[in-house]
Amino acid sequence: MFPINLDLARLSVALVGNGQATLNRLRQLDGDGAKYVTVYAEDPIAELVDQAGDRLHRYLPNSADVNAAAIMFIVDLPHEKAAELAAIAKAVGTIANVEDVKEYCDFFSPARVTRGDLMITVSTNGHSPRLAGRIRHAIENWLVPKWDQRLRELSDQREKWKADGADMKQLLKMTDDYIDRRGWL
């Protein structure tokens, strides 16, 4: 596996499913700033209809719909339909995630902790999402909310050092010294 963070404000996302898990994923995508989300649901729950608004299509996506998306999340569908959509995605080059069906996933959504722009993720490559969630919870307890402020402070300081002509090697040392003097780690 190769970990990356995707800018969902720039990529088109297809979300396929009908129930609470689909609604949860849509809320997560919306919260993460995804701008181009299309929701496909044959029989959506009322809350999903409300959250999706005019992004909702009341059918499963066809190959042209899947091809139009860079990423597809398939959630709470029967196994046969999920397998068929994953095969379409593979054929047209759209990366797909079928929730809790590892063999159909091109990627996994890691458990994560965020403090502003600081993000720490935990993945088990789909082997145990519950373990990843438990580790995430432990990190949440350690990574107090003030880390967001610390990151902004360090970012501002780094920009000053760069403006003063510091090269990469110097930036690394100055950053380590700054963190150590404050006892952050």
PDB file of C-alpha atoms in Angstrom:
ATOM      1  CA  MET A   1       0.000   0.000   0.000  1.00  0.00           C
ATOM      2  CA  PHE A   2       1.066   3.553  -0.708  1.00  0.00           C
ATOM      3  CA  PRO A   3      -0.422   6.226   1.580  1.00  0.00           C
ATOM      4  CA  ILE A   4      -1.572   9.503   0.020  1.00  0.00           C
ATOM      5  CA  ASN A   5      -3.945  12.319   0.888  1.00  0.00           C
ATOM      6  CA  LEU A   6      -6.313  13.321  -1.912  1.00  0.00           C
ATOM      7  CA  ASP A   7      -7.629  16.844  -2.454  1.00  0.00           C
ATOM      8  CA  LEU A   8     -11.344  16.153  -2.762  1.00  0.00           C
ATOM      9  CA  ALA A   9     -11.980  19.775  -3.672  1.00  0.00           C
ATOM     10  CA  ARG A  10     -10.418  18.915  -7.053  1.00  0.00           C
ATOM     11  CA  LEU A  11     -11.550  15.350  -7.749  1.00  0.00           C
ATOM     12  CA  SER A  12     -14.951  13.977  -8.724  1.00  0.00           C
ATOM     13  CA  VAL A  13     -16.419  11.427  -6.336  1.00  0.00           C
ATOM     14  CA  ALA A  14     -19.213   8.911  -6.908  1.00  0.00           C
ATOM     15  CA  LEU A  15     -20.890   7.675  -3.739  1.00  0.00           C
ATOM     16  CA  VAL A  16     -23.136   4.639  -4.156  1.00  0.00           C
ATOM     17  CA  GLY A  17     -25.463   3.268  -1.497  1.00  0.00           C
ATOM     18  CA  ASN A  18     -28.799   3.676   0.222  1.00  0.00           C
ATOM     19  CA  GLY A  19     -28.502   3.615   3.996  1.00  0.00           C
ATOM     20  CA  GLN A  20     -26.977   5.054   7.139  1.00  0.00           C
ATOM     21  CA  ALA A  21     -23.410   4.057   6.239  1.00  0.00           C
ATOM     22  CA  THR A  22     -23.774   5.932   2.933  1.00  0.00           C
ATOM     23  CA  LEU A  23     -25.119   8.960   4.781  1.00  0.00           C
ATOM     24  CA  ASN A  24     -22.160   8.808   7.178  1.00  0.00           C
ATOM     25  CA  ARG A  25     -19.701   8.683   4.261  1.00  0.00           C
ATOM     26  CA  LEU A  26     -21.450  11.619   2.544  1.00  0.00           C
ATOM     27  CA  ARG A  27     -21.243  13.685   5.724  1.00  0.00           C
ATOM     28  CA  GLN A  28     -17.546  12.833   5.953  1.00  0.00           C
ATOM     29  CA  LEU A  29     -16.949  13.809   2.317  1.00  0.00           C
ATOM     30  CA  ASP A  30     -18.868  17.063   2.786  1.00  0.00           C
ATOM     31  CA  GLY A  31     -16.922  17.801   5.960  1.00  0.00           C
ATOM     32  CA  ASP A  32     -13.655  17.163   4.133  1.00  0.00           C
ATOM     33  CA  GLY A  33     -14.515  19.753   1.488  1.00  0.00           C
ATOM     34  CA  ALA A  34     -15.384  17.421  -1.386  1.00  0.00           C
ATOM     35  CA  LYS A  35     -16.893  19.658  -4.065  1.00  0.00           C
ATOM     36  CA  TYR A  36     -17.836  17.242  -6.840  1.00  0.00           C
ATOM     37  CA  VAL A  37     -19.812  14.447  -5.190  1.00  0.00           C
ATOM     38  CA  THR A  38     -22.571  12.594  -7.014  1.00  0.00           C
ATOM     39  CA  VAL A  39     -24.713  10.217  -4.960  1.00  0.00           C
ATOM     40  CA  TYR A  40     -26.326   7.168  -6.576  1.00  0.00           C
ATOM     41  CA  ALA A  41     -29.051   5.405  -4.589  1.00  0.00           C
ATOM     42  CA  GLU A  42     -31.935   3.244  -5.754  1.00  0.00           C
ATOM     43  CA  ASP A  43     -33.764   3.363  -2.421  1.00  0.00           C
ATOM     44  CA  PRO A  44     -32.165   6.057  -0.227  1.00  0.00           C
ATOM     45  CA  ILE A  45     -33.132   6.672   3.384  1.00  0.00           C
ATOM     46  CA  ALA A  46     -34.784  10.059   3.996  1.00  0.00           C
ATOM     47  CA  GLU A  47     -31.734  11.588   5.695  1.00  0.00           C
ATOM     48  CA  LEU A  48     -29.569  10.663   2.701  1.00  0.00           C
ATOM     49  CA  VAL A  49     -32.054  12.356   0.376  1.00  0.00           C
ATOM     50  CA  ASP A  50     -31.863  15.502   2.518  1.00  0.00           C
ATOM     51  CA  GLN A  51     -28.055  15.520   2.777  1.00  0.00           C
ATOM     52  CA  ALA A  52     -27.480  14.768  -0.914  1.00  0.00           C
ATOM     53  CA  GLY A  53     -30.013  17.280  -2.246  1.00  0.00           C
ATOM     54  CA  ASP A  54     -29.666  17.808  -5.990  1.00  0.00           C
ATOM     55  CA  ARG A  55     -26.539  15.612  -6.054  1.00  0.00           C
ATOM     56  CA  LEU A  56     -28.761  12.532  -5.709  1.00  0.00           C
ATOM     57  CA  HIS A  57     -29.503  10.238  -8.664  1.00  0.00           C
ATOM     58  CA  ARG A  58     -32.062   7.532  -7.872  1.00  0.00           C
ATOM     59  CA  TYR A  59     -30.342   4.750  -9.785  1.00  0.00           C
ATOM     60  CA  LEU A  60     -27.081   2.840  -9.682  1.00  0.00           C
ATOM     61  CA  PRO A  61     -24.353   4.344 -11.845  1.00  0.00           C
ATOM     62  CA  ASN A  62     -23.717   3.017 -15.337  1.00  0.00           C
ATOM     63  CA  SER A  63     -20.238   2.731 -16.857  1.00  0.00           C
ATOM     64  CA  ALA A  64     -20.346   6.334 -18.160  1.00  0.00           C
ATOM     65  CA  ASP A  65     -21.238   7.582 -14.653  1.00  0.00           C
ATOM     66  CA  VAL A  66     -18.426   5.551 -13.113  1.00  0.00           C
ATOM     67  CA  ASN A  67     -15.987   6.732 -15.779  1.00  0.00           C
ATOM     68  CA  ALA A  68     -16.853  10.361 -14.965  1.00  0.00           C
ATOM     69  CA  ALA A  69     -15.631   9.892 -11.373  1.00  0.00           C
ATOM     70  CA  ALA A  70     -12.029   9.792 -10.214  1.00  0.00           C
ATOM     71  CA  ILE A  71     -13.003   7.944  -7.036  1.00  0.00           C
ATOM     72  CA  MET A  72     -15.959   5.763  -6.143  1.00  0.00           C
ATOM     73  CA  PHE A  73     -17.157   4.690  -2.711  1.00  0.00           C
ATOM     74  CA  ILE A  74     -19.592   1.763  -2.670  1.00  0.00           C
ATOM     75  CA  VAL A  75     -21.378   1.425   0.648  1.00  0.00           C
ATOM     76  CA  ASP A  76     -24.130  -0.821   2.049  1.00  0.00           C
ATOM     77  CA  LEU A  77     -25.073  -2.508  -1.238  1.00  0.00           C
ATOM     78  CA  PRO A  78     -25.691  -6.239  -1.727  1.00  0.00           C
ATOM     79  CA  HIS A  79     -22.473  -8.101  -2.524  1.00  0.00           C
ATOM     80  CA  GLU A  80     -23.427  -8.867  -6.134  1.00  0.00           C
ATOM     81  CA  LYS A  81     -24.185  -5.244  -7.004  1.00  0.00           C
ATOM     82  CA  ALA A  82     -21.045  -4.036  -5.247  1.00  0.00           C
ATOM     83  CA  ALA A  83     -18.918  -6.587  -7.141  1.00  0.00           C
ATOM     84  CA  GLU A  84     -20.434  -5.510 -10.454  1.00  0.00           C
ATOM     85  CA  LEU A  85     -19.748  -1.813  -9.761  1.00  0.00           C
ATOM     86  CA  ALA A  86     -16.190  -2.573  -8.639  1.00  0.00           C
ATOM     87  CA  ALA A  87     -15.615  -4.445 -11.927  1.00  0.00           C
ATOM     88  CA  ILE A  88     -16.954  -1.494 -13.920  1.00  0.00           C
ATOM     89  CA  ALA A  89     -14.657   0.858 -11.991  1.00  0.00           C
ATOM     90  CA  LYS A  90     -11.651  -1.340 -12.724  1.00  0.00           C
ATOM     91  CA  ALA A  91     -12.563  -1.476 -16.424  1.00  0.00           C
ATOM     92  CA  VAL A  92     -12.824   2.302 -16.800  1.00  0.00           C
ATOM     93  CA  GLY A  93      -9.921   3.241 -14.513  1.00  0.00           C
ATOM     94  CA  THR A  94     -11.839   4.724 -11.588  1.00  0.00           C
ATOM     95  CA  ILE A  95     -10.387   3.807  -8.206  1.00  0.00           C
ATOM     96  CA  ALA A  96     -12.989   2.233  -5.952  1.00  0.00           C
ATOM     97  CA  ASN A  97     -13.592   1.273  -2.355  1.00  0.00           C
ATOM     98  CA  VAL A  98     -16.250  -1.271  -1.467  1.00  0.00           C
ATOM     99  CA  GLU A  99     -16.745  -0.817   2.245  1.00  0.00           C
ATOM    100  CA  ASP A 100     -15.725  -3.909   4.229  1.00  0.00           C
ATOM    101  CA  VAL A 101     -14.984  -6.001   1.102  1.00  0.00           C
ATOM    102  CA  LYS A 102     -11.202  -5.886   0.857  1.00  0.00           C
ATOM    103  CA  GLU A 103     -10.879  -7.865  -2.391  1.00  0.00           C
ATOM    104  CA  TYR A 104     -12.781  -5.179  -4.325  1.00  0.00           C
ATOM    105  CA  CYS A 105     -10.888  -2.195  -2.915  1.00  0.00           C
ATOM    106  CA  ASP A 106      -8.265  -0.188  -4.763  1.00  0.00           C
ATOM    107  CA  PHE A 107      -7.781   1.922  -1.625  1.00  0.00           C
ATOM    108  CA  PHE A 108      -8.795   2.026   2.015  1.00  0.00           C
ATOM    109  CA  SER A 109      -9.971   4.958   4.095  1.00  0.00           C
ATOM    110  CA  PRO A 110      -7.739   5.128   7.144  1.00  0.00           C
ATOM    111  CA  ALA A 111      -8.889   5.987  10.631  1.00  0.00           C
ATOM    112  CA  ARG A 112      -7.704   9.522  11.287  1.00  0.00           C
ATOM    113  CA  VAL A 113      -7.195  12.193  13.869  1.00  0.00           C
ATOM    114  CA  THR A 114      -7.142  15.835  12.798  1.00  0.00           C
ATOM    115  CA  ARG A 115      -6.132  18.954  14.612  1.00  0.00           C
ATOM    116  CA  GLY A 116      -6.564  21.707  12.031  1.00  0.00           C
ATOM    117  CA  ASP A 117      -4.141  20.917   9.210  1.00  0.00           C
ATOM    118  CA  LEU A 118      -2.358  18.259  11.254  1.00  0.00           C
ATOM    119  CA  MET A 119      -3.640  14.811  10.299  1.00  0.00           C
ATOM    120  CA  ILE A 120      -2.487  11.455  11.604  1.00  0.00           C
ATOM    121  CA  THR A 121      -3.890   8.356   9.941  1.00  0.00           C
ATOM    122  CA  VAL A 122      -3.943   4.703  10.929  1.00  0.00           C
ATOM    123  CA  SER A 123      -4.496   1.875   8.474  1.00  0.00           C
ATOM    124  CA  THR A 124      -4.479  -1.890   8.677  1.00  0.00           C
ATOM    125  CA  ASN A 125      -4.825  -2.159   4.874  1.00  0.00           C
ATOM    126  CA  GLY A 126      -8.357  -3.374   5.361  1.00  0.00           C
ATOM    127  CA  HIS A 127      -7.456  -6.248   7.689  1.00  0.00           C
ATOM    128  CA  SER A 128      -9.040  -4.810  10.845  1.00  0.00           C
ATOM    129  CA  PRO A 129     -10.836  -1.461  10.620  1.00  0.00           C
ATOM    130  CA  ARG A 130     -11.810  -1.858  14.292  1.00  0.00           C
ATOM    131  CA  LEU A 131      -8.158  -2.070  15.373  1.00  0.00           C
ATOM    132  CA  ALA A 132      -7.382   1.057  13.346  1.00  0.00           C
ATOM    133  CA  GLY A 133     -10.291   2.798  15.060  1.00  0.00           C
ATOM    134  CA  ARG A 134      -9.079   1.792  18.503  1.00  0.00           C
ATOM    135  CA  ILE A 135      -5.561   3.062  17.758  1.00  0.00           C
ATOM    136  CA  ARG A 136      -7.082   6.285  16.385  1.00  0.00           C
ATOM    137  CA  HIS A 137      -8.953   6.736  19.663  1.00  0.00           C
ATOM    138  CA  ALA A 138      -5.716   6.323  21.652  1.00  0.00           C
ATOM    139  CA  ILE A 139      -3.998   8.928  19.458  1.00  0.00           C
ATOM    140  CA  GLU A 140      -6.950  11.313  19.906  1.00  0.00           C
ATOM    141  CA  ASN A 141      -6.420  11.206  23.656  1.00  0.00           C
ATOM    142  CA  TRP A 142      -2.737  12.036  23.269  1.00  0.00           C
ATOM    143  CA  LEU A 143      -3.003  14.586  20.432  1.00  0.00           C
ATOM    144  CA  VAL A 144      -4.657  17.401  22.344  1.00  0.00           C
ATOM    145  CA  PRO A 145      -6.455  20.182  20.417  1.00  0.00           C
ATOM    146  CA  LYS A 146      -3.596  22.669  20.972  1.00  0.00           C
ATOM    147  CA  TRP A 147      -1.586  20.803  18.302  1.00  0.00           C
ATOM    148  CA  ASP A 148      -3.444  22.859  15.683  1.00  0.00           C
ATOM    149  CA  GLN A 149      -2.036  26.042  17.233  1.00  0.00           C
ATOM    150  CA  ARG A 150       1.418  24.465  17.490  1.00  0.00           C
ATOM    151  CA  LEU A 151       1.378  23.593  13.801  1.00  0.00           C
ATOM    152  CA  ARG A 152       0.396  27.142  12.818  1.00  0.00           C
ATOM    153  CA  GLU A 153       3.116  28.542  15.072  1.00  0.00           C
ATOM    154  CA  LEU A 154       5.740  26.219  13.604  1.00  0.00           C
ATOM    155  CA  SER A 155       4.574  26.972  10.048  1.00  0.00           C
ATOM    156  CA  ASP A 156       4.902  30.727  10.642  1.00  0.00           C
ATOM    157  CA  GLN A 157       8.351  30.256  12.135  1.00  0.00           C
ATOM    158  CA  ARG A 158       9.424  28.052   9.216  1.00  0.00           C
ATOM    159  CA  GLU A 159       8.364  30.731   6.719  1.00  0.00           C
ATOM    160  CA  LYS A 160      10.492  33.280   8.602  1.00  0.00           C
ATOM    161  CA  TRP A 161      13.498  30.972   8.537  1.00  0.00           C
ATOM    162  CA  LYS A 162      13.040  30.423   4.810  1.00  0.00           C
ATOM    163  CA  ALA A 163      12.757  34.176   4.210  1.00  0.00           C
ATOM    164  CA  ASP A 164      16.035  34.577   6.111  1.00  0.00           C
ATOM    165  CA  GLY A 165      17.690  32.143   3.683  1.00  0.00           C
ATOM    166  CA  ALA A 166      17.657  28.845   5.589  1.00  0.00           C
ATOM    167  CA  ASP A 167      18.212  25.808   3.369  1.00  0.00           C
ATOM    168  CA  MET A 168      16.472  22.448   3.825  1.00  0.00           C
ATOM    169  CA  LYS A 169      19.139  21.012   6.149  1.00  0.00           C
ATOM    170  CA  GLN A 170      18.977  24.118   8.343  1.00  0.00           C
ATOM    171  CA  LEU A 171      15.165  24.058   8.339  1.00  0.00           C
ATOM    172  CA  LEU A 172      15.187  20.494   9.630  1.00  0.00           C
ATOM    173  CA  LYS A 173      17.583  21.323  12.465  1.00  0.00           C
ATOM    174  CA  MET A 174      15.768  24.568  13.386  1.00  0.00           C
ATOM    175  CA  THR A 175      12.439  22.747  13.403  1.00  0.00           C
ATOM    176  CA  ASP A 176      13.772  19.984  15.670  1.00  0.00           C
ATOM    177  CA  ASP A 177      15.344  22.553  18.015  1.00  0.00           C
ATOM    178  CA  TYR A 178      12.106  24.580  18.143  1.00  0.00           C
ATOM    179  CA  ILE A 179      10.025  21.498  18.992  1.00  0.00           C
ATOM    180  CA  ASP A 180      12.557  20.291  21.576  1.00  0.00           C
ATOM    181  CA  ARG A 181      12.829  23.686  23.335  1.00  0.00           C
ATOM    182  CA  ARG A 182       9.070  23.712  23.799  1.00  0.00           C
ATOM    183  CA  GLY A 183       8.903  20.093  24.960  1.00  0.00           C
ATOM    184  CA  TRP A 184       6.225  19.200  22.443  1.00  0.00           C
ATOM    185  CA  LEU A 185       7.578  15.709  21.762  1.00  0.00           C
TER     186      LEU A 185
END
